[in-house]
CSV table of C-alpha atoms and ligand atoms in Angstrom, one decimal:
chain,number,residue,atom,x,y,z
C,19,UNK,CA,214.3,31.4,28.6
C,20,UNK,CA,210.7,32.0,27.5
C,21,UNK,CA,210.7,31.2,23.7
C,22,UNK,CA,207.1,30.0,23.1
C,23,UNK,CA,205.5,31.9,20.3
C,24,UNK,CA,208.8,32.7,18.6
C,25,UNK,CA,209.3,29.1,17.7
C,26,UNK,CA,205.8,28.1,16.8
C,27,UNK,CA,205.7,25.9,13.8
C,28,UNK,CA,202.8,27.6,11.9
C,29,UNK,CA,201.7,24.4,10.2
C,30,UNK,CA,198.6,22.2,10.6
C,31,UNK,CA,198.9,19.2,12.8
C,32,UNK,CA,198.1,17.0,9.8
C,33,UNK,CA,197.8,17.4,6.1
C,34,UNK,CA,195.2,14.6,5.7
C,35,UNK,CA,192.2,15.6,3.8
C,36,UNK,CA,193.3,18.9,2.6
C,37,UNK,CA,195.5,19.7,-0.4
C,38,UNK,CA,199.1,19.6,0.4
C,39,UNK,CA,201.8,22.3,0.2
C,40,UNK,CA,205.4,22.7,-0.6
C,41,UNK,CA,208.1,24.2,1.6
C,42,UNK,CA,211.2,25.3,-0.4
C,43,UNK,CA,213.8,25.2,2.3
C,44,UNK,CA,217.5,26.3,2.2
C,45,UNK,CA,219.7,24.0,4.3
C,46,UNK,CA,222.9,26.1,4.3
C,47,UNK,CA,226.3,25.1,3.0
C,48,UNK,CA,226.8,21.8,4.9
C,49,UNK,CA,227.3,22.1,8.6
C,50,UNK,CA,223.9,21.0,10.1
C,51,UNK,CA,224.3,23.6,12.9
C,52,UNK,CA,223.7,26.2,10.2
C,53,UNK,CA,220.2,25.0,9.5
C,54,UNK,CA,217.5,27.6,10.6
C,55,UNK,CA,215.2,26.7,13.4
C,56,UNK,CA,212.4,26.8,10.9
C,57,UNK,CA,214.1,24.3,8.6
C,58,UNK,CA,214.7,22.0,11.5
C,59,UNK,CA,211.1,22.2,12.6
C,60,UNK,CA,209.7,21.6,9.1
C,61,UNK,CA,212.1,18.6,8.7
C,62,UNK,CA,210.1,16.9,11.6
C,63,UNK,CA,206.7,17.5,10.1
C,64,UNK,CA,207.0,16.7,6.4
C,65,UNK,CA,205.5,13.7,4.6
C,66,UNK,CA,208.0,13.6,1.7
C,67,UNK,CA,211.4,15.2,1.1
C,68,UNK,CA,213.0,16.0,-2.3
C,69,UNK,CA,216.7,16.8,-2.0
C,70,UNK,CA,219.6,17.3,-4.2
C,71,UNK,CA,223.3,16.4,-4.0
C,72,UNK,CA,224.3,19.6,-2.1
C,73,UNK,CA,222.2,18.6,0.9
C,74,UNK,CA,224.7,16.8,3.3
C,75,UNK,CA,224.2,13.4,4.8
C,76,UNK,CA,224.5,14.9,8.2
C,77,UNK,CA,221.5,17.0,7.4
C,78,UNK,CA,219.5,14.1,5.9
C,79,UNK,CA,220.3,12.2,9.1
C,80,UNK,CA,218.2,14.7,11.1
C,81,UNK,CA,215.0,13.6,9.1
C,82,UNK,CA,212.7,11.2,10.9
C,83,UNK,CA,213.6,7.6,9.8
C,84,UNK,CA,210.3,6.8,8.1
C,85,UNK,CA,210.0,9.9,6.0
C,86,UNK,CA,209.8,9.3,2.2
C,87,UNK,CA,213.0,10.6,0.5
C,88,UNK,CA,213.4,11.3,-3.2
C,89,UNK,CA,216.9,12.1,-4.6
C,90,UNK,CA,216.6,14.5,-7.5
C,91,UNK,CA,220.3,14.8,-8.3
C,92,UNK,CA,221.5,18.1,-9.9
C,93,UNK,CA,225.2,17.5,-10.1
C,94,UNK,CA,226.8,18.9,-13.2
C,95,UNK,CA,225.8,16.7,-16.2
C,96,UNK,CA,224.2,14.2,-13.8
C,97,UNK,CA,220.6,15.2,-13.1
C,98,UNK,CA,218.6,12.3,-11.7
C,99,UNK,CA,215.5,14.3,-12.7
C,100,UNK,CA,215.2,17.1,-15.2
C,101,UNK,CA,214.1,20.4,-13.7
C,102,UNK,CA,210.6,20.1,-15.3
C,103,UNK,CA,210.3,16.7,-13.9
C,104,UNK,CA,211.2,17.9,-10.4
C,105,UNK,CA,208.6,20.7,-10.7
C,106,UNK,CA,205.9,18.3,-11.9
C,107,UNK,CA,206.7,15.8,-9.1
C,108,UNK,CA,206.2,18.6,-6.5
C,109,UNK,CA,202.9,19.5,-8.0
C,110,UNK,CA,201.7,15.9,-8.1
C,111,UNK,CA,202.8,15.2,-4.5
C,112,UNK,CA,201.2,18.3,-3.2
C,113,UNK,CA,197.9,17.6,-5.1
C,114,UNK,CA,197.9,14.2,-3.5
C,115,UNK,CA,197.6,16.0,-0.1
C,116,UNK,CA,201.2,15.7,1.0
C,117,UNK,CA,203.2,18.2,2.9
C,118,UNK,CA,206.3,18.4,0.7
C,119,UNK,CA,209.7,19.5,1.8
C,120,UNK,CA,212.0,20.6,-1.0
C,121,UNK,CA,215.5,20.9,0.5
C,122,UNK,CA,218.1,22.8,-1.4
C,123,UNK,CA,221.7,23.6,-0.4
C,124,UNK,CA,222.5,27.1,0.7
C,125,UNK,CA,219.6,29.5,0.0
C,126,UNK,CA,216.9,28.5,-2.5
C,127,UNK,CA,217.0,31.9,-4.2
C,128,UNK,CA,220.7,32.2,-4.7
C,129,UNK,CA,221.8,30.2,-7.8
C,130,UNK,CA,219.3,27.5,-6.7
C,131,UNK,CA,216.6,27.8,-9.4
C,132,UNK,CA,214.2,28.1,-6.5
C,133,UNK,CA,212.4,30.8,-8.4
C,134,UNK,CA,211.7,28.5,-11.3
C,135,UNK,CA,210.4,25.8,-8.9
C,136,UNK,CA,207.9,27.9,-7.1
C,137,UNK,CA,206.8,29.6,-10.4
C,138,UNK,CA,205.5,26.2,-11.5
C,139,UNK,CA,203.8,25.7,-8.1
C,140,UNK,CA,202.2,29.2,-8.3
C,141,UNK,CA,201.0,28.4,-11.8
C,142,UNK,CA,199.4,25.1,-10.6
C,143,UNK,CA,197.7,26.9,-7.7
C,144,UNK,CA,199.7,24.9,-5.0
C,145,UNK,CA,200.4,26.6,-1.7
C,146,UNK,CA,204.0,27.2,-0.9
C,147,UNK,CA,206.4,28.8,1.5
C,148,UNK,CA,210.1,29.7,1.2
C,149,UNK,CA,212.6,29.3,4.0
C,150,UNK,CA,215.9,31.1,3.4
C,151,UNK,CA,219.2,29.4,4.2
C,152,UNK,CA,222.7,30.6,4.7
C,153,UNK,CA,224.1,30.8,1.2
C,154,UNK,CA,227.5,29.3,0.5
C,155,UNK,CA,229.1,32.7,0.1
C,156,UNK,CA,228.2,33.6,3.7
C,157,UNK,CA,228.7,30.3,5.4
C,158,UNK,CA,232.0,29.4,3.6
C,159,UNK,CA,233.6,32.8,4.0
C,160,UNK,CA,232.8,32.8,7.7
C,161,UNK,CA,234.3,29.4,8.2
C,162,UNK,CA,237.3,30.2,6.0
C,163,UNK,CA,238.1,33.4,8.0
C,164,UNK,CA,237.4,35.8,5.1
C,165,UNK,CA,235.2,38.8,6.0
C,166,UNK,CA,233.4,39.6,2.7
C,167,UNK,CA,233.5,43.3,3.3
C,168,UNK,CA,236.0,45.3,5.3
C,169,UNK,CA,236.2,49.1,5.8
C,170,UNK,CA,239.8,49.2,4.6
C,171,UNK,CA,239.6,46.7,1.7
C,172,UNK,CA,236.1,46.0,0.2
C,173,UNK,CA,233.1,48.3,0.1
C,174,UNK,CA,231.1,45.9,-2.1
C,175,UNK,CA,230.8,42.3,-2.6
C,176,UNK,CA,229.4,40.6,-5.8
C,177,UNK,CA,228.1,37.0,-6.1
C,178,UNK,CA,228.5,35.6,-9.7
C,179,UNK,CA,228.1,32.2,-11.3
C,180,UNK,CA,231.1,30.9,-13.1
C,181,UNK,CA,229.1,28.3,-15.0
C,182,UNK,CA,230.7,28.2,-18.5
C,183,UNK,CA,228.4,28.9,-21.3
C,184,UNK,CA,229.6,27.8,-24.7
C,185,UNK,CA,233.1,27.5,-23.4
C,186,UNK,CA,233.2,31.1,-22.2
C,187,UNK,CA,232.0,33.0,-19.2
C,188,UNK,CA,229.4,35.6,-20.0
C,189,UNK,CA,230.2,38.2,-17.3
C,190,UNK,CA,230.6,42.0,-17.1
C,191,UNK,CA,234.4,41.9,-16.7
C,192,UNK,CA,235.2,45.6,-16.5
C,193,UNK,CA,232.7,45.9,-13.5
C,194,UNK,CA,234.1,42.8,-11.8
C,195,UNK,CA,237.7,44.0,-12.3
C,196,UNK,CA,237.2,47.2,-10.3
C,197,UNK,CA,239.2,47.4,-7.1
C,198,UNK,CA,237.8,47.6,-3.5
C,199,UNK,CA,235.3,44.8,-3.9
C,200,UNK,CA,235.1,41.1,-3.2
C,201,UNK,CA,233.9,38.7,-5.8
C,202,UNK,CA,232.4,35.4,-4.8
C,203,UNK,CA,232.1,32.9,-7.7
C,204,UNK,CA,229.7,30.0,-7.4
C,205,UNK,CA,230.3,27.0,-9.8
C,206,UNK,CA,233.5,28.5,-11.0
C,207,UNK,CA,236.1,25.8,-10.7
C,208,UNK,CA,236.2,24.6,-14.3
C,209,UNK,CA,236.6,28.2,-15.4
C,210,UNK,CA,239.1,29.3,-12.8
C,211,UNK,CA,242.0,30.1,-15.1
C,212,UNK,CA,239.7,31.9,-17.6
C,213,UNK,CA,238.2,33.9,-14.7
C,214,UNK,CA,241.6,34.9,-13.2
C,215,UNK,CA,243.0,35.8,-16.7
C,216,UNK,CA,239.9,38.0,-17.6
C,217,UNK,CA,240.0,39.9,-14.4
C,218,UNK,CA,243.7,40.8,-14.9
C,219,UNK,CA,243.1,41.6,-18.6
C,220,UNK,CA,240.4,44.0,-17.5
C,221,UNK,CA,242.6,45.8,-14.9
C,222,UNK,CA,242.5,44.0,-11.6
C,223,UNK,CA,246.0,43.6,-10.1
C,224,UNK,CA,247.6,40.3,-10.8
C,225,UNK,CA,248.7,40.2,-7.1
C,226,UNK,CA,245.1,40.4,-5.9
C,227,UNK,CA,244.6,37.6,-3.3
C,228,UNK,CA,242.2,34.8,-4.2
C,229,UNK,CA,241.2,31.5,-2.7
C,230,UNK,CA,239.2,28.3,-3.6
C,231,UNK,CA,237.4,26.7,-0.7
C,232,UNK,CA,236.4,23.1,-0.9
C,233,UNK,CA,233.3,21.7,1.0
C,234,UNK,CA,233.2,24.8,3.2
C,235,UNK,CA,231.8,24.6,6.7
C,236,UNK,CA,232.2,20.8,6.8
C,237,UNK,CA,235.0,18.6,8.3
C,238,UNK,CA,236.3,18.3,4.8
C,239,UNK,CA,236.8,22.0,4.3
C,240,UNK,CA,240.1,22.8,2.5
C,241,UNK,CA,241.3,26.2,1.4
C,242,UNK,CA,243.8,26.9,-1.4
C,243,UNK,CA,244.9,30.5,-1.4
C,244,UNK,CA,247.2,32.5,-3.8
C,245,UNK,CA,246.8,35.4,-6.1
C,246,UNK,CA,245.0,35.8,-9.5
C,247,UNK,CA,248.4,34.8,-11.1
C,248,UNK,CA,249.2,31.7,-8.9
C,249,UNK,CA,245.9,30.3,-8.0
C,250,UNK,CA,244.9,28.2,-11.1
C,251,UNK,CA,248.2,26.2,-11.0
C,252,UNK,CA,247.9,25.7,-7.1
C,253,UNK,CA,244.4,24.5,-7.5
C,254,UNK,CA,245.3,22.1,-10.5
C,255,UNK,CA,247.8,20.4,-8.2
C,256,UNK,CA,245.5,20.3,-5.2
C,257,UNK,CA,242.9,17.9,-6.7
C,258,UNK,CA,239.9,19.5,-4.9
C,259,UNK,CA,236.5,17.8,-4.4
C,260,UNK,CA,233.2,19.6,-5.2
C,261,UNK,CA,231.5,21.8,-4.1
C,262,UNK,CA,234.1,24.6,-4.3
C,263,UNK,CA,233.7,28.4,-4.0
C,264,UNK,CA,236.0,31.1,-5.2
C,265,UNK,CA,236.6,34.2,-3.3
C,266,UNK,CA,238.7,37.1,-4.9
C,267,UNK,CA,239.9,40.3,-3.2
C,268,UNK,CA,242.1,41.9,-0.6
C,269,UNK,CA,240.0,40.4,2.2
C,270,UNK,CA,241.3,36.9,1.4
C,271,UNK,CA,244.6,38.0,3.0
C,272,UNK,CA,242.9,38.5,6.4
C,273,UNK,CA,242.4,34.7,6.6
C,274,UNK,CA,246.0,34.4,7.7
C,275,UNK,CA,244.9,36.0,11.1
C,276,UNK,CA,241.2,35.1,11.2
C,277,UNK,CA,241.2,31.4,10.2
C,278,UNK,CA,239.4,30.2,13.4
C,279,UNK,CA,237.6,27.1,12.0
C,280,UNK,CA,240.6,25.2,10.7
C,281,UNK,CA,242.7,26.3,13.8
C,282,UNK,CA,240.0,24.8,16.1
C,283,UNK,CA,239.8,21.6,14.0
C,284,UNK,CA,243.5,21.1,14.1
C,285,UNK,CA,243.4,21.3,17.9
C,286,UNK,CA,240.5,18.8,18.2
G,5,SAH,N1,221.8,27.7,-3.6
G,5,SAH,C1,223.2,27.4,-3.2
G,5,SAH,C2,224.1,27.5,-4.4
G,5,SAH,C3,223.8,26.5,-5.4
G,5,SAH,S1,224.9,26.5,-6.7
G,5,SAH,C4,223.6,28.5,-2.1
G,5,SAH,O1,222.9,29.4,-1.8
G,5,SAH,O2,224.7,28.3,-1.5
G,5,SAH,C5,226.1,25.4,-6.2
G,5,SAH,C6,227.4,26.0,-6.0
G,5,SAH,O3,227.4,26.5,-4.6
G,5,SAH,C7,228.6,25.1,-5.9
G,5,SAH,O4,229.1,24.8,-7.2
G,5,SAH,C8,229.6,25.8,-5.2
G,5,SAH,O5,230.2,26.9,-5.9
G,5,SAH,C9,228.7,26.5,-4.1
G,5,SAH,N2,228.7,25.8,-2.9
G,5,SAH,C10,227.6,25.3,-2.2
G,5,SAH,N3,227.9,24.7,-1.0
G,5,SAH,C11,229.3,24.9,-0.9
G,5,SAH,C12,230.2,24.5,0.1
G,5,SAH,N4,229.9,23.9,1.2
G,5,SAH,N5,231.5,24.8,-0.1
G,5,SAH,C13,231.9,25.5,-1.2
G,5,SAH,N6,231.1,25.8,-2.2
G,5,SAH,C14,229.8,25.6,-2.1
């Protein structure tokens, strides 16, 4: 197969002598096979890599052994570097002539603060490029056997963050409670019972299927499925490990037939 120009790397052979640049790269939800070709290529050509906790070890293992790696954290309440420090670090590294790879889990522009990071680069006059990644909603739903839309069940799909703000979730509940749509909630585990309760309070059927997926697309993927009524207690008992994603809607039920990934894993 002739692939030549399609896969060209579009980066200079060396960054010596010129000012550096920053590549903000999404690495997908965990399975290294879900990296884009562009992400893989840039990983071979960077001078320094900044990564956070969502970037899996399997992906970091694909980096050349001698490349400089900087862990910048970003777990809940455990940020190795504050956001402003990360931004400044990237500016300083690029100014020193380095080709900087900023790896982020999923897609950099979906709940990833990627916008903030490149705003500070733009302000400092640093060249940058953004490489999209497969966001958790897409990767995790595919590997959990949950089609996010379906002609019979869901004509819309909404991604929201369930990060609690002052102990409550600041979301448009009447809109989210409407039927015939799928909701995907990032960072929602701590607020799961509030979330399920609010949806029911605002009119979504208590029997609506819902699932929490742990470490989707990886060998540690685990799915706890129930309804808006039963899910919080099932999840409490299950002792799930982060990261976890919540999917709510009739489409969750299709998983009983379409759950290809776990079926394949169980055969292996
Ligand atoms: N930019 C990322 C999201 C960052 S927010 C993206 O596009 O995917 C972090 C949240 O993403 C986690 O709290 C979790 O809700 C979700 N997430 C990321 N990877 C996941 C995975 N492999 N399995 C389940 N949830 C995941």
